[in-house]
PDB file of C-alpha atoms in Angstrom:
ATOM      1  CA  MET A   1       0.098  -0.438   0.326  1.00  0.00           C
ATOM      2  CA  ALA A   2       1.545   2.970  -0.571  1.00  0.00           C
ATOM      3  CA  VAL A   3       1.143   6.011   1.575  1.00  0.00           C
ATOM      4  CA  LYS A   4       1.544   9.783   1.432  1.00  0.00           C
ATOM      5  CA  ILE A   5       1.500  12.491   4.194  1.00  0.00           C
ATOM      6  CA  ARG A   6      -0.866  15.022   1.913  1.00  0.00           C
ATOM      7  CA  LEU A   7      -2.750  18.117   3.028  1.00  0.00           C
ATOM      8  CA  LYS A   8      -7.176  17.296   3.913  1.00  0.00           C
ATOM      9  CA  ARG A   9      -8.854  20.445   3.334  1.00  0.00           C
ATOM     10  CA  LEU A  10     -11.972  22.387   5.989  1.00  0.00           C
ATOM     11  CA  GLY A  11     -13.455  25.507   6.353  1.00  0.00           C
ATOM     12  CA  LYS A  12     -15.419  27.979   4.543  1.00  0.00           C
ATOM     13  CA  ILE A  13     -14.952  28.649   0.645  1.00  0.00           C
ATOM     14  CA  ARG A  14     -12.722  31.410   1.757  1.00  0.00           C
ATOM     15  CA  ALA A  15     -10.974  30.462   4.606  1.00  0.00           C
ATOM     16  CA  PRO A  16      -9.355  27.062   4.909  1.00  0.00           C
ATOM     17  CA  TYR A  17      -7.126  25.428   6.784  1.00  0.00           C
ATOM     18  CA  TYR A  18      -5.532  21.763   6.680  1.00  0.00           C
ATOM     19  CA  ARG A  19      -4.537  19.282   7.951  1.00  0.00           C
ATOM     20  CA  ILE A  20      -1.237  16.882   7.658  1.00  0.00           C
ATOM     21  CA  VAL A  21      -2.725  13.690   6.611  1.00  0.00           C
ATOM     22  CA  VAL A  22      -1.369  10.104   6.812  1.00  0.00           C
ATOM     23  CA  ALA A  23      -4.245   8.390   3.607  1.00  0.00           C
ATOM     24  CA  ASP A  24      -3.311   5.777   1.523  1.00  0.00           C
ATOM     25  CA  SER A  25      -2.427   7.494  -2.299  1.00  0.00           C
ATOM     26  CA  ARG A  26      -5.850   5.869  -3.973  1.00  0.00           C
ATOM     27  CA  THR A  27      -8.226   7.542  -1.308  1.00  0.00           C
ATOM     28  CA  LYS A  28      -9.565  10.401  -1.912  1.00  0.00           C
ATOM     29  CA  ARG A  29      -8.105  14.468  -0.933  1.00  0.00           C
ATOM     30  CA  ASP A  30     -10.858  14.375   1.698  1.00  0.00           C
ATOM     31  CA  GLY A  31     -11.393  11.305   2.694  1.00  0.00           C
ATOM     32  CA  ARG A  32     -11.013   8.749   4.747  1.00  0.00           C
ATOM     33  CA  VAL A  33      -7.235   8.979   6.494  1.00  0.00           C
ATOM     34  CA  ILE A  34      -5.486   6.374   8.644  1.00  0.00           C
ATOM     35  CA  GLU A  35      -3.809   9.296  10.770  1.00  0.00           C
ATOM     36  CA  GLU A  36      -3.461  12.669  11.448  1.00  0.00           C
ATOM     37  CA  ILE A  37      -0.318  13.892  12.808  1.00  0.00           C
ATOM     38  CA  GLY A  38      -0.893  18.270  12.581  1.00  0.00           C
ATOM     39  CA  LYS A  39      -2.739  21.301  11.785  1.00  0.00           C
ATOM     40  CA  TYR A  40      -1.530  24.733   8.885  1.00  0.00           C
ATOM     41  CA  HIS A  41      -3.673  27.659   8.915  1.00  0.00           C
ATOM     42  CA  PRO A  42      -2.090  29.628   6.547  1.00  0.00           C
ATOM     43  CA  THR A  43      -4.513  32.362   6.399  1.00  0.00           C
ATOM     44  CA  GLU A  44      -3.372  32.806   9.780  1.00  0.00           C
ATOM     45  CA  GLU A  45      -0.069  35.819   9.968  1.00  0.00           C
ATOM     46  CA  PRO A  46       2.004  34.510  10.918  1.00  0.00           C
ATOM     47  CA  SER A  47       0.738  31.401   9.862  1.00  0.00           C
ATOM     48  CA  PHE A  48      -0.015  28.851  11.975  1.00  0.00           C
ATOM     49  CA  ILE A  49       1.630  24.872  11.671  1.00  0.00           C
ATOM     50  CA  GLU A  50       1.505  22.380  14.373  1.00  0.00           C
ATOM     51  CA  VAL A  51       2.859  19.200  13.096  1.00  0.00           C
ATOM     52  CA  ASP A  52       3.641  15.901  15.570  1.00  0.00           C
ATOM     53  CA  SER A  53       7.431  15.604  14.771  1.00  0.00           C
ATOM     54  CA  GLU A  54       7.214  11.965  16.411  1.00  0.00           C
ATOM     55  CA  ARG A  55       4.229   9.991  14.201  1.00  0.00           C
ATOM     56  CA  ALA A  56       6.226  12.813  11.439  1.00  0.00           C
ATOM     57  CA  GLN A  57       9.173  10.763  11.800  1.00  0.00           C
ATOM     58  CA  TYR A  58       7.588   6.750  12.372  1.00  0.00           C
ATOM     59  CA  TRP A  59       6.123   7.855   9.159  1.00  0.00           C
ATOM     60  CA  LEU A  60       8.824   8.912   7.166  1.00  0.00           C
ATOM     61  CA  GLY A  61      10.203   6.425   8.744  1.00  0.00           C
ATOM     62  CA  VAL A  62       8.153   3.473   7.186  1.00  0.00           C
ATOM     63  CA  GLY A  63       8.060   4.588   3.890  1.00  0.00           C
ATOM     64  CA  ALA A  64       5.440   7.178   3.193  1.00  0.00           C
ATOM     65  CA  GLN A  65       6.132  10.151   0.904  1.00  0.00           C
ATOM     66  CA  PRO A  66       4.893  13.931   1.725  1.00  0.00           C
ATOM     67  CA  SER A  67       3.149  15.870  -1.390  1.00  0.00           C
ATOM     68  CA  PRO A  68       4.910  19.208  -2.204  1.00  0.00           C
ATOM     69  CA  GLN A  69       2.887  20.548   0.270  1.00  0.00           C
ATOM     70  CA  VAL A  70       3.705  18.782   2.982  1.00  0.00           C
ATOM     71  CA  LEU A  71       7.625  19.019   2.585  1.00  0.00           C
ATOM     72  CA  ALA A  72       7.454  22.101   2.525  1.00  0.00           C
ATOM     73  CA  ILE A  73       5.566  22.655   5.775  1.00  0.00           C
ATOM     74  CA  LEU A  74       8.108  19.452   7.040  1.00  0.00           C
ATOM     75  CA  LYS A  75      11.542  21.525   6.260  1.00  0.00           C
ATOM     76  CA  ILE A  76       9.936  24.825   7.770  1.00  0.00           C
ATOM     77  CA  THR A  77       8.994  22.996  11.250  1.00  0.00           C
ATOM     78  CA  GLY A  78      12.356  21.150  10.822  1.00  0.00           C
ATOM     79  CA  ASP A  79      11.574  17.586  10.690  1.00  0.00           C
ATOM     80  CA  TRP A  80      13.031  16.558   7.138  1.00  0.00           C
ATOM     81  CA  GLY A  81      16.344  17.288   7.811  1.00  0.00           C
ATOM     82  CA  THR A  82      15.683  15.216  11.005  1.00  0.00           C
ATOM     83  CA  PHE A  83      14.473  12.495   8.671  1.00  0.00           C
ATOM     84  CA  LYS A  84      17.345  13.082   6.484  1.00  0.00           C
ATOM     85  CA  GLY A  85      20.431  13.252   9.129  1.00  0.00           C
ATOM     86  CA  ASP A  86      20.948  16.235   9.811  1.00  0.00           C
ATOM     87  CA  ALA A  87      22.360  17.118  13.313  1.00  0.00           C
ATOM     88  CA  ASN A  88      21.769  20.733  12.489  1.00  0.00           C
ATOM     89  CA  ALA A  89      17.780  21.168  11.657  1.00  0.00           C
ATOM     90  CA  THR A  90      15.789  23.044  13.557  1.00  0.00           C
ATOM     91  CA  SER A  91      12.686  25.294  13.058  1.00  0.00           C
ATOM     92  CA  THR A  92      12.741  28.834  11.333  1.00  0.00           C
ATOM     93  CA  LEU A  93       8.715  28.293  12.119  1.00  0.00           C
ATOM     94  CA  LYS A  94       8.624  32.267  12.940  1.00  0.00           C
ATOM     95  CA  THR A  95       6.339  32.769  16.712  1.00  0.00           C
ATOM     96  CA  LYS A  96       2.896  35.552  16.604  1.00  0.00           C
ATOM     97  CA  ALA A  97       4.828  37.887  18.636  1.00  0.00           C
ATOM     98  CA  GLU A  98       2.592  38.974  22.167  1.00  0.00           C
ATOM     99  CA  LYS A  99       0.111  41.381  21.962  1.00  0.00           C
ATOM    100  CA  VAL A 100       1.146  44.292  24.355  1.00  0.00           C
ATOM    101  CA  PRO A 101      -1.212  45.256  26.642  1.00  0.00           C
ATOM    102  CA  PHE A 102      -2.965  48.485  26.050  1.00  0.00           C
ATOM    103  CA  GLU A 103      -1.984  51.357  28.545  1.00  0.00           C
ATOM    104  CA  VAL A 104      -3.490  55.265  29.306  1.00  0.00           C
ATOM    105  CA  ASP A 105      -2.027  57.290  28.876  1.00  0.00           C
ATOM    106  CA  SER A 106      -2.338  60.031  31.297  1.00  0.00           C
ATOM    107  CA  SER A 107      -0.134  63.486  29.663  1.00  0.00           C
ATOM    108  CA  LYS A 108      -2.509  63.724  26.984  1.00  0.00           C
ATOM    109  CA  LYS A 109      -6.097  65.277  27.201  1.00  0.00           C
ATOM    110  CA  SER A 110      -8.758  62.841  27.268  1.00  0.00           C
ATOM    111  CA  VAL A 111     -11.393  63.144  24.447  1.00  0.00           C
ATOM    112  CA  ILE A 112     -14.352  61.565  25.555  1.00  0.00           C
ATOM    113  CA  LYS A 113     -15.966  63.592  28.858  1.00  0.00           C
ATOM    114  CA  PRO A 114     -17.205  61.691  31.662  1.00  0.00           C
ATOM    115  CA  LYS A 115     -20.584  61.545  31.889  1.00  0.00           C
ATOM    116  CA  ALA A 116     -22.431  63.967  34.222  1.00  0.00           C
ATOM    117  CA  ASP A 117     -23.794  62.052  37.545  1.00  0.00           C
ATOM    118  CA  LYS A 118     -27.705  61.562  37.159  1.00  0.00           C
ATOM    119  CA  PRO A 119     -29.350  61.472  40.227  1.00  0.00           C
ATOM    120  CA  ALA A 120     -29.473  58.389  42.038  1.00  0.00           C
ATOM    121  CA  ALA A 121     -31.239  58.547  45.476  1.00  0.00           C
ATOM    122  CA  ALA A 122     -34.753  59.459  43.167  1.00  0.00           C
ATOM    123  CA  PRO A 123     -35.360  55.849  41.890  1.00  0.00           C
ATOM    124  CA  ALA A 124     -33.486  54.557  45.533  1.00  0.00           C
ATOM    125  CA  ASP A 125     -36.831  57.042  47.466  1.00  0.00           C
ATOM    126  CA  ALA A 126     -39.129  56.324  45.027  1.00  0.00           C
ATOM    127  CA  ALA A 127     -38.325  52.469  46.042  1.00  0.00           C
ATOM    128  CA  GLU A 128     -38.238  53.203  49.457  1.00  0.00           C
ATOM    129  CA  GLY A 129     -41.871  55.174  49.176  1.00  0.00           C
ATOM    130  CA  ASP A 130     -43.406  52.301  47.952  1.00  0.00           C
ATOM    131  CA  ALA A 131     -42.075  50.402  49.780  1.00  0.00           C
ATOM    132  CA  ASP A 132     -43.672  52.101  53.053  1.00  0.00           C
ATOM    133  CA  ALA A 133     -46.987  52.668  51.375  1.00  0.00           C
ATOM    134  CA  ALA A 134     -46.842  49.259  50.901  1.00  0.00           C
ATOM    135  CA  SER A 135     -46.275  48.176  55.087  1.00  0.00           C
ATOM    136  CA  ALA A 136     -49.239  50.929  55.615  1.00  0.00           C
ATOM    137  CA  SER A 137     -52.312  49.165  53.624  1.00  0.00           C
ATOM    138  CA  GLU A 138     -51.634  46.033  54.734  1.00  0.00           C
TER     139      GLU A 138
END
């Protein structure tokens, strides 16, 4: 049985994301798979790539052939170099920078005017008056 490591397409029409799968070469692109070994989201910036390196190494070791797209992903993650015996194989995957929390600059003047205090005591007094009226009628 010829086994391939390839991409299985999921998602919407213009919002694709893929799973990296191991499948028989005769099955459909999105058909039955032997194992899912990773994810690939090309629309994110930078692209999200997650590969189970241990399982990828196993399948490459038993003769699974990666598709050209998966081969490029394996080169980025460093799994292809590890499989070929390169001792210096490292991941060149870019990671997303952490978001810096927003801080208000107190030296600048505020554009939004503070809301005027509404008389909050009026509804409270009305509620007390209703309670007094209810107790008086009993």
